[in-house]
Structures are given as C-alpha cells and as structure tokens.
Amino acid sequence: MGRSWRSTAASIQAIWAIMLVLGVLLISTRTTVEGRKARILESLEYSAISCRGHSASITDYGGVGDGKASNTKAFQNAVNDLSQYGSHGGALLIVPAGKWLTGSFNLTSHFTLFLHKDAVLLASQDINEWPVIDPLPSYGRGRDAVGGRYISFIFGTNLTDVVITGDNGTIDGQGALWWQLFHKKKLKYTRPYLIEILHSDNIQISNLTLMNSPAWTVHPVYSRSPDGNKNVSKCSNIIVQGLTILAPVTSPNTDGINPDSCTGTRIQDCYIVSGDDCVAVKSGWDEYGIAYGMPTKQLVIRRLTCISPYSATIALGSEMSGGIQDVRAEDIVAINTESGVRIKTGVGRGGYVKDIYVRGMSLHTMKWAFWITGNYGNHPDTHYDPKAVPAIQNINYMNVVAENVSMAARLEGISGDPFTGICISNATIGLAKKAKKVPWTCTDIEGKTSGVTPPPCGLLPDQGPEKIGMCNFPPESLPIDAVELKKCSYTATKHI
Ligand SMILES: *[C@@H]1O[C@H](CO)[C@@H](O)[C@H](O)[C@H]1NC(C)=O
Ligand SMILES: *[C@@H]1O[C@H](CO)[C@@H](O)[C@H](O)[C@H]1NC(C)=O
Ligand SMILES: *[C@@H]1O[C@H](CO)[C@@H](O)[C@H](O)[C@H]1NC(C)=O
Ligand SMILES: *[C@@H]1O[C@H](CO)[C@@H](O)[C@H](O)[C@H]1NC(C)=O
Ligand SMILES: *[C@@H]1O[C@H](CO)[C@@H](O)[C@H](O)[C@H]1NC(C)=O
Ligand SMILES: *[C@@H]1O[C@H](CO)[C@@H](O)[C@H](O)[C@H]1NC(C)=O
Ligand SMILES: *[C@@H]1O[C@H](CO)[C@@H](O)[C@H](O)[C@H]1NC(C)=O
C-alpha cells in the first residue's frame, strides 16, 4: 500500500492565512481528481533558515523503522533523489517515529532533515559501513591514528543551506564500539564524528538530542563565505541551537560542539553532558594548521549548560594554529565540570587566541574556575616548529559566581611569550572545604583584576572596586546575530 505524503511548506510570517487556504485547496483538489478523500496525517511547524518546497518521508525510499533493518540505502537514495530539488525550492526529508538503523550518509544543499520527536537514528555497528576519507588538511593526520579517518555519521561537504532539526528527535551514535577500539588501541583509522560539515555556509543544527558519538559530536569545519573564498570575510552563518548532547562522562573525546576554522557561528540554548569539552573551539594543529591558515572568528555562545567532570565548559584549543579571534560567551552554567572557559596551547602551535569575551558564568563544583595552559603538548608529529609560539591577548572574564571550587585559577603562559591583556572583574569564587591552600597560581601572564575574591595573584593587580566594570564585552552585535529563522510548516496527507 503506497502512502503518499504531500506538503505545504513555506515562509509564512505574513501569508499564514493564504497558506492555510492553499493547503485546503490542495487537499480538496486531490479529492476531486482522484475521487478519494485525503486525511491530514500530520502537520508540523518548525523554525529554520529556509523552508522547503518539496517533502518526502524516509518510508518513501523503503525505510523501515524497526531498529534492525539497515536503512543505509534508503537514506543515501533519499538524499540523492531529493538533491534534484536544490534549485527548485529545496527538499524536506522527514524521519517518522521509529528506530532507524543506518550507516553513514551524506547531505545535499537546500535540504532539511527533520526527525519526529520519537524518531531515533541509530548508527550502524558494522565498521564496513564507514568509508575512510582523507584527514583534514589543517590537522595533517587523523586525531586517533596517522592517515585517514572514518567518515562522520552524518556528513556534508561543499554545501549551502542545510538544516538538521526535529522535534527533539534523537541521533544515537552508539559509540561504545568505537570507545572500546580506542581504549584497546585497535583503531586503524580515526574515529568518526557524529555530524561533520566541511566547506559550507548557512547551516542549522537544532532541536535534537545527540547521544553517544564515537568522538566529537558536532563539527562544522572550514565554513566558507557565500562567495566561496577560503579567506572568509563574510559571515558563513553556522547556527547550532536547542541541542541536548549526552555521552558518558568517562567516554573518550566525546566533545559536544567543535567550531573549527569557521567565521560566524552561533551556539545557543544547549545542554551538554560529555566525556570531553562541552564546546571546543579549534583551528588546526601545529604546522598543518599554520599552513592552512584558517581561523575561527565571530563565535557567539550563549545559554550553555555543561557537565563534564574531566574537561572544560568551553576550551579554546588545544588545536588553535589557524587562530581564534572574537569569541563572545554569555550566560554559561557549569556543574561538576573541571574548568570554565579554558585556553589550551603550547610551543609549536603558533597562531593566536585573542579578543575573548566572557560575561556571566555560574559555576558549581569545579576544579578550576579559570585555567589557561601554555604547555599543552600533543603534537601531530615531530616536525612542529619550536619557534612557533602562540599569541594570547585580550582575554576578558566578567560577572562570575562560583561555588565549591578546588582552586580559583591556574594561569600559565609560556616563558618568553607571556599571555597578555588578561582581565578578570566581578568574580566571586567560593572555595570548597578541601580547597588547595594557594587559590591562585600565575606564571608568564600579564593583566589586571577588579572586584575578585579570593584576592588574585600579583601578576593580575587589583585596580580597586570602582573598576568592577572594566573588562571588555563589545556592545555591538556580530552579523551572525542578525540571522533570523523563518517559521516553516508542513502537512502530510493520506488518501483514504
Ligand atoms: C526549538 O524548539 C523550541 C521549543 O519547542 C521552539 O520554540 C523553537 O522555535 C525551536 N527552534 C528551532 C530552531 O527549531
Ligand atoms: C560521501 O562523501 C564522501 C566525501 O566526499 C565520499 O567519499 C563518499 O563516497 C560519499 N558517500 C556517499 C554514499 O555518496
Ligand atoms: C570543496 O571546497 C574546497 C574549498 O573551497 C575545495 O578546495 C574543494 O575542492 C571542494 N571540493 C569539492 C568536492 O568540490
Ligand atoms: C529533549 O530530549 C532530552 C532527552 O530525552 C531531554 O533531556 C530534553 O529535556 C528534551 N528537550 C526538550 C526541549 O524537550
Ligand atoms: C584576508 O582578507 C583580509 C581582509 O579582506 C586581508 O586583509 C588579508 O590580507 C587576507 N588574507 C589572505 C591570506 O588573503
Ligand atoms: C556582578 O556579577 C553578578 C553575577 O553575574 C551580577 O548579578 C552583578 O550585577 C554584577 N555586578 C556588576 C557591578 O556588574
Ligand atoms: C563539592 O565538591 C566535592 C568534590 O570536590 C563534591 O564531592 C561535593 O559533593 C561538592 N559539594 C557540594 C555541596 O556540591
């Protein structure tokens, strides 16, 4: 029995009423032509950077949501087929309630993948369903092993206008298999990521639960400007919002969201529990990252809640060789997490981390409220340049409240390469009962503080309480904040 899905989808802010009328006409027209009645099965509304003209269900491509049948071909065929609508209004692929086991599949431009709230995509446990692709040029090799890497579960490259969203549907990477191979040192190639999108612009990943990634969970990398230039001057519009990301806190390298060599990224309203950094901002590794030379810039992170006992709430680095500049983090909550907004770098990295603005952090049960590391090792090979030292400048933290913290701060620059312009103001760090005796340790850094307790180290002289508002946070907003989502709607009908 063929089920047929029909849809009405469009930007509707002003023409909602017209759309309703059209929808009714469409249904009644079909009733007359085919002499059958059409019943509305489902209708949904969602917010997206673009709405779509065409829609289909994975069941139209032979998908079976029983958790056992392989849907790899169904997803690959669906995307291939729907790519034909790219220049005709784009396409929406709906995944209904059910458990959909599948191998990796690629995305296409002008495309939306929508997961019903009870839809679960389950990543295949058959390693043959994970083709090996080239390492990222800015890393020179895979992170787990020299050479190539297994393709990500959901993968896209050289795309524009892609939405992965849902009514809080789930993508489960079933990563335990990969974590075991990693621990047993039996990986031939680097583990897959859950979602990776390369060389693309206008990307939205929203309103989903992402769990148990084999390694990093969301990895936008080499975002390009819409004119295709690698030297991104325009905002490339990467939007990540409303995600719940879950992985066991002991699972290896299950970072939450890793913007990597991207300009113009907005991460907001995300809740992340993970075995590694909740957000890790990156831009390539040592000599490979320096040569590729593509920074991460204009990144906004707001309303993030993080639980990560062995890692950072937000890490800048450790791979930062293409540079990281203009990161604005606001309203950050961390619970039982190792550190707050941490910088990780070292000799050989080169690059820079500059113009970092953090405003409003609420930290509960932490090892360090502030942690900056200038001796992070971990090189891709022995060919890194020992003269390539990073420039760390203009790092601002304000309005921080922390409780049950073992040590207020551990701030370590590089000898002969001090980290400068560190500003901390209005920060109240409540120490744990078993706190370290010395709450601050500072070496090779320069900066200032105001309104900070417990009293900071001598390298960050107190400017007095009247300077409590002195650290910077730019008043003007970034272009990425001007991107608005449209209301899209979709109606499925069934002939009866
Ligand atoms: C995500 O869900 C929330 C709550 O249901 C809704 O308000 C919001 O518009 C959705 N956002 C996106 C980007 O779909
Ligand atoms: C997905 O894209 C990658 C990289 O371009 C390619 O190697 C792979 O064959 C593609 N997979 C499919 C199923 O088309
Ligand atoms: C994707 O874009 C990158 C950067 O512009 C380019 O080097 C590469 O050749 C493109 N790949 C494909 C498959 O078009
Ligand atoms: C989405 O689902 C997750 C996992 O079940 C849940 O923890 C979270 O609260 C849900 N989010 C929303 C916005 O409903
Ligand atoms: C990138 O663009 C900026 C601004 O247009 C320019 O100043 C800079 O020299 C360019 N860098 C490269 C490597 O082309
Ligand atoms: C200091 O930080 C707290 C907590 O974020 C905030 O409520 C308060 O308004 C800040 N005070 C000043 C003077 O900015
Ligand atoms: C304080 O932190 C310790 C770990 O350092 C933890 O065991 C304890 O439960 C925390 N106490 C509170 C009140 O959160």
Coordinates of C-alpha atoms and ligand atoms in Angstrom, one line a residue:
M1 CA 0.0 0.0 0.0
G2 CA 1.5 3.3 -1.1
R3 CA 1.4 6.1 1.4
S4 CA 1.7 9.4 -0.2
W5 CA 3.0 12.4 1.5
R6 CA 2.0 15.9 0.3
S7 CA 3.2 19.0 1.8
T8 CA 2.8 22.7 2.1
A9 CA 5.9 24.4 3.3
A10 CA 6.9 28.0 3.1
S11 CA 7.9 31.1 4.9
I12 CA 4.6 32.1 6.4
Q13 CA 5.1 35.1 8.7
A14 CA 2.9 37.4 6.6
I15 CA 1.0 34.9 4.5
W16 CA -0.1 32.3 7.0
A17 CA -3.7 32.8 6.2
I18 CA -3.1 32.4 2.4
M19 CA -1.1 29.3 3.1
L20 CA -3.9 27.8 5.1
V21 CA -6.3 28.4 2.2
L22 CA -3.9 26.9 -0.3
G23 CA -3.4 23.9 1.9
V24 CA -7.2 23.3 2.0
L25 CA -7.4 23.8 -1.8
L26 CA -4.7 21.3 -2.4
I27 CA -6.3 18.7 -0.4
S28 CA -9.8 19.2 -1.8
T29 CA -8.5 19.3 -5.4
R30 CA -6.8 16.0 -5.0
T31 CA -10.0 14.6 -3.5
T32 CA -11.9 15.5 -6.7
V33 CA -9.3 14.5 -9.2
E34 CA -8.6 11.1 -7.7
G35 CA -12.1 10.6 -6.3
R36 CA -10.7 9.8 -2.9
K37 CA -10.5 11.6 0.3
A38 CA -7.3 12.9 1.8
R39 CA -6.9 13.0 5.5
I40 CA -4.4 15.1 7.3
L41 CA -2.0 12.7 9.0
E42 CA 0.4 15.1 10.5
S43 CA 1.3 18.7 10.4
L44 CA 4.3 20.3 11.9
E45 CA 5.8 23.6 12.4
Y46 CA 9.5 24.4 12.9
S47 CA 11.9 27.3 12.7
A48 CA 14.6 27.3 10.0
I49 CA 16.9 29.4 7.9
S50 CA 14.9 28.3 4.9
C51 CA 11.6 26.4 4.4
R52 CA 11.3 23.8 1.6
G53 CA 9.0 23.4 -1.4
H54 CA 9.1 19.6 -1.7
S55 CA 8.9 16.9 1.0
A56 CA 9.2 13.2 1.4
S57 CA 9.4 10.6 4.1
I58 CA 12.2 8.1 4.5
T59 CA 9.5 5.4 4.2
D60 CA 9.0 6.6 0.5
Y61 CA 12.5 5.3 0.0
G62 CA 11.9 1.9 1.6
G63 CA 13.0 2.9 5.1
V64 CA 12.0 0.6 7.9
G65 CA 12.0 1.9 11.5
D66 CA 12.2 -1.4 13.4
G67 CA 15.7 -0.8 14.8
K68 CA 17.0 -3.9 12.9
A69 CA 16.7 -3.4 9.2
S70 CA 19.5 -1.4 7.6
N71 CA 18.4 1.9 6.2
T72 CA 21.7 3.0 4.7
K73 CA 20.5 2.6 1.1
A74 CA 17.2 4.4 2.0
F75 CA 19.0 7.4 3.3
Q76 CA 21.5 7.6 0.6
N77 CA 18.9 7.2 -2.1
A78 CA 16.6 9.7 -0.4
V79 CA 19.3 12.4 -0.4
N80 CA 20.4 11.6 -3.9
D81 CA 16.9 11.8 -5.2
L82 CA 16.0 14.9 -3.2
S83 CA 19.1 16.8 -4.3
Q84 CA 17.2 17.3 -7.7
Y85 CA 15.0 19.9 -5.9
G86 CA 18.0 22.0 -4.8
S87 CA 17.3 24.7 -7.4
H88 CA 13.5 24.3 -7.1
G89 CA 12.7 25.3 -3.6
G90 CA 14.7 22.6 -1.8
A91 CA 13.5 19.5 0.0
L92 CA 12.5 18.3 3.4
L93 CA 13.2 14.6 4.4
I94 CA 11.0 13.5 7.3
V95 CA 12.0 10.7 9.6
P96 CA 8.9 9.5 11.4
A97 CA 8.7 7.9 14.8
G98 CA 10.7 4.6 15.0
K99 CA 14.2 3.4 15.3
W100 CA 16.1 3.8 12.1
L101 CA 19.4 1.9 11.9
T102 CA 21.7 3.2 9.2
G103 CA 25.3 3.6 8.1
S104 CA 26.8 7.0 7.3
F105 CA 25.1 9.1 4.7
N106 CA 25.9 12.5 3.1
L107 CA 23.8 15.6 3.0
T108 CA 23.0 17.8 0.0
S109 CA 22.3 21.6 -0.4
H110 CA 19.0 23.2 0.1
F111 CA 18.0 20.3 2.2
T112 CA 16.3 19.7 5.6
L113 CA 16.4 16.5 7.6
F114 CA 13.6 16.6 10.2
L115 CA 13.4 14.0 13.0
H116 CA 10.0 13.4 14.6
K117 CA 10.2 13.5 18.4
D118 CA 10.1 9.7 18.7
A119 CA 12.5 9.1 15.8
V120 CA 15.9 7.7 16.7
L121 CA 18.6 7.4 14.1
L122 CA 20.9 4.5 15.2
A123 CA 24.4 4.5 13.8
S124 CA 25.4 1.2 12.2
Q125 CA 27.7 -1.1 14.2
D126 CA 29.2 -2.6 11.1
I127 CA 32.6 -0.9 10.5
N128 CA 32.4 -1.6 6.8
E129 CA 29.6 0.9 6.6
W130 CA 32.1 3.7 7.5
P131 CA 34.2 4.6 4.5
V132 CA 37.6 6.1 5.2
I133 CA 38.2 9.6 4.0
D134 CA 41.2 11.9 3.9
P135 CA 42.5 13.6 7.0
L136 CA 41.7 17.3 7.5
P137 CA 44.4 19.3 5.8
S138 CA 44.7 21.7 8.8
Y139 CA 45.5 18.6 11.1
G140 CA 47.7 16.7 8.7
R141 CA 46.5 13.4 10.1
G142 CA 43.6 11.8 12.0
R143 CA 43.4 12.6 15.7
D144 CA 43.4 8.9 16.7
A145 CA 45.8 7.5 14.1
V146 CA 48.1 8.7 11.4
G147 CA 46.4 8.8 8.0
G148 CA 42.7 8.9 7.1
R149 CA 39.6 8.8 9.2
Y150 CA 36.2 7.1 9.2
I151 CA 33.6 9.4 7.6
S152 CA 31.2 11.0 10.1
F153 CA 27.8 9.5 10.6
I154 CA 26.1 12.5 9.0
F155 CA 28.5 14.1 6.6
G156 CA 28.4 17.1 4.2
T157 CA 31.0 18.9 2.2
N158 CA 30.8 22.0 -0.1
L159 CA 27.2 22.6 0.7
T160 CA 24.9 25.6 1.2
D161 CA 21.6 25.9 3.1
V162 CA 21.3 22.7 5.1
V163 CA 19.1 22.2 8.2
I164 CA 19.2 19.2 10.5
T165 CA 16.4 19.6 13.0
G166 CA 13.4 18.0 14.7
D167 CA 11.0 18.0 17.5
N168 CA 13.8 16.9 19.8
G169 CA 14.3 13.6 17.9
T170 CA 17.4 11.6 18.6
I171 CA 20.6 10.7 16.8
D172 CA 22.4 7.9 18.6
G173 CA 26.0 7.3 17.5
Q174 CA 26.1 4.0 19.6
G175 CA 29.7 5.0 20.3
A176 CA 30.6 2.2 22.8
L177 CA 32.0 0.0 20.0
W178 CA 34.4 2.8 19.0
W179 CA 35.3 3.8 22.6
Q180 CA 36.4 0.2 23.1
L181 CA 38.5 0.1 19.9
F182 CA 40.1 3.3 21.1
H183 CA 40.9 2.1 24.6
K184 CA 42.3 -1.2 23.2
K185 CA 44.4 0.7 20.7
K186 CA 42.8 -1.3 17.9
L187 CA 41.7 1.6 15.7
K188 CA 43.2 1.6 12.2
Y189 CA 41.9 5.0 11.4
T190 CA 40.5 7.9 13.4
R191 CA 37.0 7.5 14.9
P192 CA 34.0 9.1 13.1
Y193 CA 32.3 12.2 14.4
L194 CA 28.5 12.3 14.7
I195 CA 27.8 15.3 12.4
E196 CA 30.5 16.9 10.3
I197 CA 30.0 19.6 7.7
L198 CA 33.0 20.9 5.8
H199 CA 33.4 23.9 3.4
S200 CA 29.8 25.0 3.8
D201 CA 27.7 28.0 4.6
N202 CA 24.2 28.6 6.0
I203 CA 24.0 25.5 8.2
Q204 CA 21.5 24.9 11.0
I205 CA 21.6 22.1 13.5
S206 CA 18.8 22.5 16.1
N207 CA 16.2 20.9 18.4
L208 CA 17.7 17.4 18.6
T209 CA 19.1 15.1 21.2
L210 CA 22.5 13.8 20.1
M211 CA 23.9 10.9 22.0
N212 CA 26.9 8.6 22.3
S213 CA 29.0 10.0 19.5
P214 CA 32.1 7.8 18.6
A215 CA 34.1 11.0 19.2
W216 CA 33.3 14.7 18.6
T217 CA 29.6 15.3 18.3
V218 CA 29.0 18.4 16.1
H219 CA 31.9 19.5 13.9
P220 CA 31.4 22.4 11.5
V221 CA 34.8 22.9 9.8
Y222 CA 36.1 25.3 7.1
S223 CA 33.0 27.3 6.9
R224 CA 33.2 29.3 3.7
S225 CA 31.9 32.7 2.9
P226 CA 29.0 32.5 0.4
D227 CA 31.4 33.7 -2.3
G228 CA 33.4 30.5 -1.8
N229 CA 36.5 32.3 -0.6
K230 CA 38.6 30.5 2.0
N231 CA 39.6 33.8 3.4
V232 CA 36.2 34.2 5.0
S233 CA 35.4 37.9 5.3
K234 CA 31.6 37.4 5.3
C235 CA 29.7 35.6 8.0
S236 CA 29.1 32.0 7.0
N237 CA 26.1 31.5 9.2
I238 CA 26.5 28.4 11.2
I239 CA 23.6 28.1 13.7
V240 CA 23.6 25.4 16.4
Q241 CA 20.8 25.7 18.9
G242 CA 18.4 23.8 21.2
L243 CA 20.6 20.7 21.3
T244 CA 20.8 18.2 24.1
I245 CA 24.1 16.3 23.8
L246 CA 24.7 13.3 26.0
A247 CA 27.6 10.9 26.4
P248 CA 29.0 9.1 29.4
V249 CA 31.4 11.4 31.3
T250 CA 34.1 8.8 31.0
S251 CA 33.8 8.3 27.3
P252 CA 36.9 9.3 25.3
N253 CA 36.9 12.6 23.2
T254 CA 33.1 12.9 23.1
D255 CA 33.3 16.7 22.8
G256 CA 30.0 18.5 22.3
I257 CA 30.3 21.2 19.7
N258 CA 33.6 22.0 17.9
P259 CA 33.5 25.0 15.7
D260 CA 36.8 24.6 13.7
S261 CA 38.1 27.2 11.2
C262 CA 34.7 28.8 11.0
T263 CA 33.7 32.5 10.8
G264 CA 30.2 33.4 12.1
T265 CA 28.9 30.7 14.4
R266 CA 26.0 31.0 16.9
I267 CA 25.7 28.3 19.6
Q268 CA 22.8 28.8 22.0
D269 CA 20.4 27.0 24.4
C270 CA 22.4 23.8 24.5
Y271 CA 22.7 21.3 27.3
I272 CA 25.7 19.1 27.2
V273 CA 26.9 16.2 29.3
S274 CA 30.1 14.8 27.9
G275 CA 33.4 13.0 28.4
D276 CA 35.4 15.9 26.9
D277 CA 35.0 19.6 26.4
C278 CA 31.4 20.7 26.1
V279 CA 32.4 23.3 23.4
A280 CA 35.9 23.1 21.9
V281 CA 36.9 25.9 19.6
K282 CA 39.6 24.9 17.2
S283 CA 41.5 25.9 14.0
G284 CA 44.1 23.3 13.1
W285 CA 47.1 21.6 14.5
D286 CA 50.7 22.9 14.6
E287 CA 52.5 23.2 11.2
Y288 CA 49.4 21.9 9.3
G289 CA 47.1 24.5 11.0
I290 CA 49.6 27.3 10.5
A291 CA 50.0 26.4 6.8
Y292 CA 46.2 26.1 6.2
G293 CA 45.8 29.5 8.0
M294 CA 42.0 29.5 8.5
P295 CA 40.9 31.0 11.8
T296 CA 37.8 30.7 13.9
K297 CA 36.2 34.1 14.3
Q298 CA 33.0 35.7 15.3
L299 CA 31.7 33.0 17.5
V300 CA 28.8 33.6 19.9
I301 CA 28.0 31.1 22.7
R302 CA 25.1 31.8 25.0
R303 CA 22.9 29.9 27.4
L304 CA 25.1 26.8 27.5
T305 CA 24.8 24.3 30.4
C306 CA 27.7 21.9 30.7
I307 CA 28.5 18.9 32.8
S308 CA 32.0 17.5 32.1
P309 CA 33.9 16.4 35.2
Y310 CA 37.2 15.8 33.4
S311 CA 37.2 18.7 30.9
A312 CA 36.3 22.3 30.2
T313 CA 33.0 24.1 29.7
I314 CA 34.5 25.9 26.7
A315 CA 38.0 25.1 25.6
L316 CA 39.9 27.4 23.2
G317 CA 42.3 24.9 21.7
S318 CA 44.2 22.9 22.0
E319 CA 44.4 22.9 18.2
M320 CA 44.3 26.7 17.5
S321 CA 47.2 27.1 15.0
G322 CA 45.0 29.0 12.4
G323 CA 44.0 31.4 15.2
I324 CA 40.9 32.1 17.3
Q325 CA 39.5 35.6 17.5
D326 CA 36.4 37.3 18.7
V327 CA 34.6 34.8 20.8
R328 CA 31.7 36.0 23.0
A329 CA 30.4 33.7 25.6
E330 CA 27.4 34.7 27.8
D331 CA 25.2 33.1 30.4
I332 CA 27.2 30.0 30.9
V333 CA 26.4 27.4 33.6
A334 CA 28.7 24.6 34.5
I335 CA 28.1 21.9 37.1
N336 CA 30.6 19.3 38.2
T337 CA 33.0 20.3 35.5
E338 CA 36.8 20.6 35.5
S339 CA 37.1 24.2 34.4
G340 CA 35.3 27.2 32.9
V341 CA 36.5 28.9 29.7
R342 CA 39.9 27.4 29.3
I343 CA 42.8 28.2 26.9
K344 CA 44.9 25.3 25.8
T345 CA 48.0 25.9 23.8
G346 CA 51.7 25.3 23.6
V347 CA 55.0 25.8 21.8
G348 CA 54.7 24.6 18.2
R349 CA 51.1 25.7 17.9
G350 CA 51.7 29.2 16.6
G351 CA 48.5 31.1 15.8
Y352 CA 46.7 33.2 18.3
V353 CA 43.8 33.4 20.8
K354 CA 42.7 37.0 21.1
D355 CA 39.7 39.1 21.8
I356 CA 37.8 36.6 24.0
Y357 CA 34.9 38.0 26.0
V358 CA 33.1 36.0 28.7
R359 CA 30.2 37.6 30.6
G360 CA 28.1 35.8 33.2
M361 CA 29.3 32.4 34.4
S362 CA 27.7 30.4 37.1
L363 CA 30.0 27.5 38.2
H364 CA 29.2 24.8 40.7
T365 CA 31.7 22.2 41.9
M366 CA 34.8 22.8 39.7
K367 CA 38.5 22.1 39.9
W368 CA 39.4 25.4 38.5
A369 CA 37.2 28.5 37.8
F370 CA 40.0 29.9 35.5
W371 CA 42.5 27.8 33.7
I372 CA 45.0 28.8 31.0
T373 CA 47.6 26.3 29.9
G374 CA 50.7 27.2 27.8
N375 CA 52.4 23.9 27.9
Y376 CA 49.8 21.6 26.3
G377 CA 51.9 19.0 24.4
N378 CA 50.3 16.6 22.0
H379 CA 51.8 17.3 18.5
P380 CA 50.8 15.7 15.2
D381 CA 54.4 14.6 14.6
T382 CA 58.0 15.8 15.3
H383 CA 58.1 18.4 12.5
Y384 CA 56.4 21.2 14.5
D385 CA 58.4 24.4 14.7
P386 CA 59.6 25.0 18.3
K387 CA 59.8 28.7 17.4
A388 CA 56.1 28.8 16.6
V389 CA 54.7 30.3 19.8
P390 CA 51.1 31.4 20.1
A391 CA 50.0 34.9 20.8
I392 CA 47.4 35.0 23.6
Q393 CA 45.9 38.5 24.1
N394 CA 42.9 40.4 25.4
I395 CA 41.1 37.7 27.4
N396 CA 38.2 39.1 29.4
Y397 CA 36.1 37.4 32.1
M398 CA 33.4 39.3 34.0
N399 CA 30.4 38.6 36.3
V400 CA 31.4 35.2 37.5
V401 CA 29.9 33.4 40.5
A402 CA 31.4 30.1 41.5
E403 CA 31.0 27.7 44.4
N404 CA 32.7 24.6 45.7
V405 CA 35.8 25.3 43.7
S406 CA 39.1 23.5 44.5
M407 CA 41.3 26.2 43.1
A408 CA 40.3 29.7 41.8
A409 CA 42.8 29.9 39.0
R410 CA 45.8 28.3 37.4
L411 CA 47.2 30.6 34.7
E412 CA 50.3 29.6 32.9
G413 CA 51.8 31.4 29.9
I414 CA 54.9 30.4 28.1
S415 CA 58.3 31.5 29.3
G416 CA 59.5 34.3 26.9
D417 CA 56.0 34.5 25.4
P418 CA 53.7 36.0 28.1
F419 CA 49.9 35.9 27.7
T420 CA 48.8 39.5 27.9
G421 CA 45.7 41.5 28.5
I422 CA 44.0 39.1 30.9
C423 CA 41.2 41.0 32.6
I424 CA 39.0 39.5 35.3
S425 CA 36.3 41.6 37.1
N426 CA 33.4 41.0 39.4
A427 CA 34.2 37.4 40.2
T428 CA 33.3 35.7 43.4
I429 CA 34.9 32.3 43.8
G430 CA 33.6 30.2 46.7
L431 CA 36.2 27.7 47.6
A432 CA 35.5 24.1 48.6
K433 CA 36.1 22.8 52.1
K434 CA 39.0 20.8 50.8
A435 CA 40.4 23.6 48.5
K436 CA 44.0 24.0 47.7
K437 CA 45.9 26.2 50.1
V438 CA 47.0 28.6 47.4
P439 CA 43.9 29.6 45.4
W440 CA 45.8 31.3 42.5
T441 CA 48.9 30.3 40.7
C442 CA 50.1 32.6 37.8
T443 CA 53.2 32.4 35.6
D444 CA 54.1 34.3 32.4
I445 CA 50.9 36.3 32.2
E446 CA 50.0 40.0 32.4
G447 CA 46.7 41.6 33.2
K448 CA 44.5 43.2 35.8
T449 CA 41.6 42.5 38.1
S450 CA 38.8 44.3 40.0
G451 CA 36.2 43.0 42.4
V452 CA 37.7 39.5 42.5
T453 CA 37.7 37.2 45.5
P454 CA 39.7 35.4 46.8
P455 CA 42.4 38.0 46.1
P456 CA 44.2 37.2 42.8
C457 CA 47.9 36.7 42.2
G458 CA 50.4 39.6 42.0
L459 CA 50.6 39.3 38.2
L460 CA 46.9 40.4 38.0
P461 CA 47.0 43.6 40.1
D462 CA 43.7 44.7 41.7
Q463 CA 42.6 48.1 40.2
G464 CA 40.2 48.7 43.1
P465 CA 36.5 48.1 43.5
E466 CA 35.4 51.2 41.4
K467 CA 36.8 49.5 38.3
I468 CA 34.5 46.5 38.7
G469 CA 33.0 47.0 35.2
M470 CA 36.4 47.4 33.4
C471 CA 36.7 44.2 31.4
N472 CA 35.5 44.4 27.8
F473 CA 32.5 42.9 26.1
P474 CA 31.7 44.5 22.7
P475 CA 28.4 46.4 22.8
E476 CA 27.7 45.9 19.1
S477 CA 26.4 42.6 17.9
L478 CA 28.0 40.3 15.3
P479 CA 26.5 39.7 11.8
I480 CA 25.6 36.1 12.9
D481 CA 23.1 37.5 15.4
A482 CA 21.2 39.2 12.6
V483 CA 20.3 35.8 11.1
E484 CA 16.6 35.1 11.8
L485 CA 14.8 31.9 11.5
K486 CA 11.6 31.6 9.5
K487 CA 8.5 29.7 10.6
C488 CA 8.1 26.7 8.3
S489 CA 5.1 24.4 8.2
Y490 CA 4.4 21.0 6.7
T491 CA 1.3 18.9 6.3
A492 CA 1.2 15.2 5.5
T493 CA -2.0 13.8 4.0
K494 CA -3.0 10.2 3.3
H495 CA -5.6 9.0 0.8
I496 CA -8.3 7.0 2.3
Ligands
LIG1 C1 13.1 24.5 19.1 O1 12.1 24.2 20.0 C2 11.6 25.3 20.7 C3 10.7 24.8 21.8 O2 9.8 23.9 21.3 C4 10.9 26.3 19.8 O3 10.5 27.4 20.4 C5 12.0 26.7 18.7 O4 11.4 27.6 17.8 C6 12.6 25.6 18.1 N1 13.8 26.1 17.4 C7 14.1 25.7 16.2 C8 15.4 26.3 15.7 O5 13.5 24.8 15.6
LIG2 C1 30.1 11.0 0.9 O1 31.1 12.0 0.6 C2 32.4 11.5 0.7 C3 33.4 12.6 0.6 O2 33.0 13.4 -0.5 C4 32.6 10.4 -0.3 O3 33.9 9.9 -0.2 C5 31.6 9.3 -0.1 O4 31.7 8.3 -1.1 C6 30.2 9.9 -0.1 N1 29.3 8.8 0.2 C7 28.2 8.5 -0.5 C8 27.4 7.4 0.0 O5 27.9 9.1 -1.5
LIG3 C1 35.2 22.0 -1.6 O1 35.7 23.3 -1.3 C2 37.0 23.3 -1.1 C3 37.4 24.8 -0.6 O2 36.8 25.7 -1.4 C4 37.8 23.0 -2.3 O3 39.2 23.0 -2.1 C5 37.4 21.6 -2.7 O4 38.0 21.2 -4.0 C6 35.9 21.5 -2.9 N1 35.5 20.0 -3.0 C7 34.6 19.6 -3.9 C8 34.3 18.2 -3.9 O5 34.0 20.4 -4.6
LIG4 C1 15.0 16.5 24.6 O1 15.2 15.2 25.0 C2 16.2 15.0 26.0 C3 16.5 13.5 26.2 O2 15.3 12.8 26.4 C4 15.7 15.7 27.3 O3 16.6 15.5 28.3 C5 15.4 17.1 27.0 O4 14.9 17.8 28.1 C6 14.5 17.3 25.8 N1 14.5 18.7 25.4 C7 13.4 19.4 25.2 C8 13.5 20.8 24.8 O5 12.2 18.8 25.3
LIG5 C1 42.1 38.1 4.0 O1 41.2 39.2 3.9 C2 41.6 40.3 4.6 C3 40.5 41.4 4.6 O2 40.0 41.4 3.3 C4 43.0 40.8 4.1 O3 43.4 41.9 4.9 C5 44.0 39.7 4.3 O4 45.2 40.0 3.8 C6 43.5 38.4 3.6 N1 44.4 37.3 3.9 C7 44.8 36.4 3.0 C8 45.7 35.3 3.4 O5 44.5 36.5 1.8
LIG6 C1 28.5 41.1 39.2 O1 28.1 39.8 38.8 C2 26.8 39.4 39.3 C3 26.6 38.0 38.8 O2 26.7 37.8 37.5 C4 25.8 40.4 38.7 O3 24.5 40.0 39.2 C5 26.1 41.8 39.1 O4 25.1 42.7 38.5 C6 27.5 42.2 38.7 N1 27.8 43.4 39.2 C7 28.3 44.4 38.5 C8 28.6 45.7 39.2 O5 28.4 44.3 37.3
LIG7 C1 31.8 19.9 46.4 O1 32.8 19.3 45.6 C2 33.1 18.0 46.0 C3 34.2 17.5 45.0 O2 35.2 18.4 45.0 C4 31.9 17.1 46.0 O3 32.3 15.8 46.4 C5 30.8 17.6 46.9 O4 29.7 16.9 46.7 C6 30.5 19.1 46.5 N1 29.6 19.7 47.4 C7 28.5 20.3 47.0 C8 27.7 20.9 48.1 O5 28.2 20.4 45.9

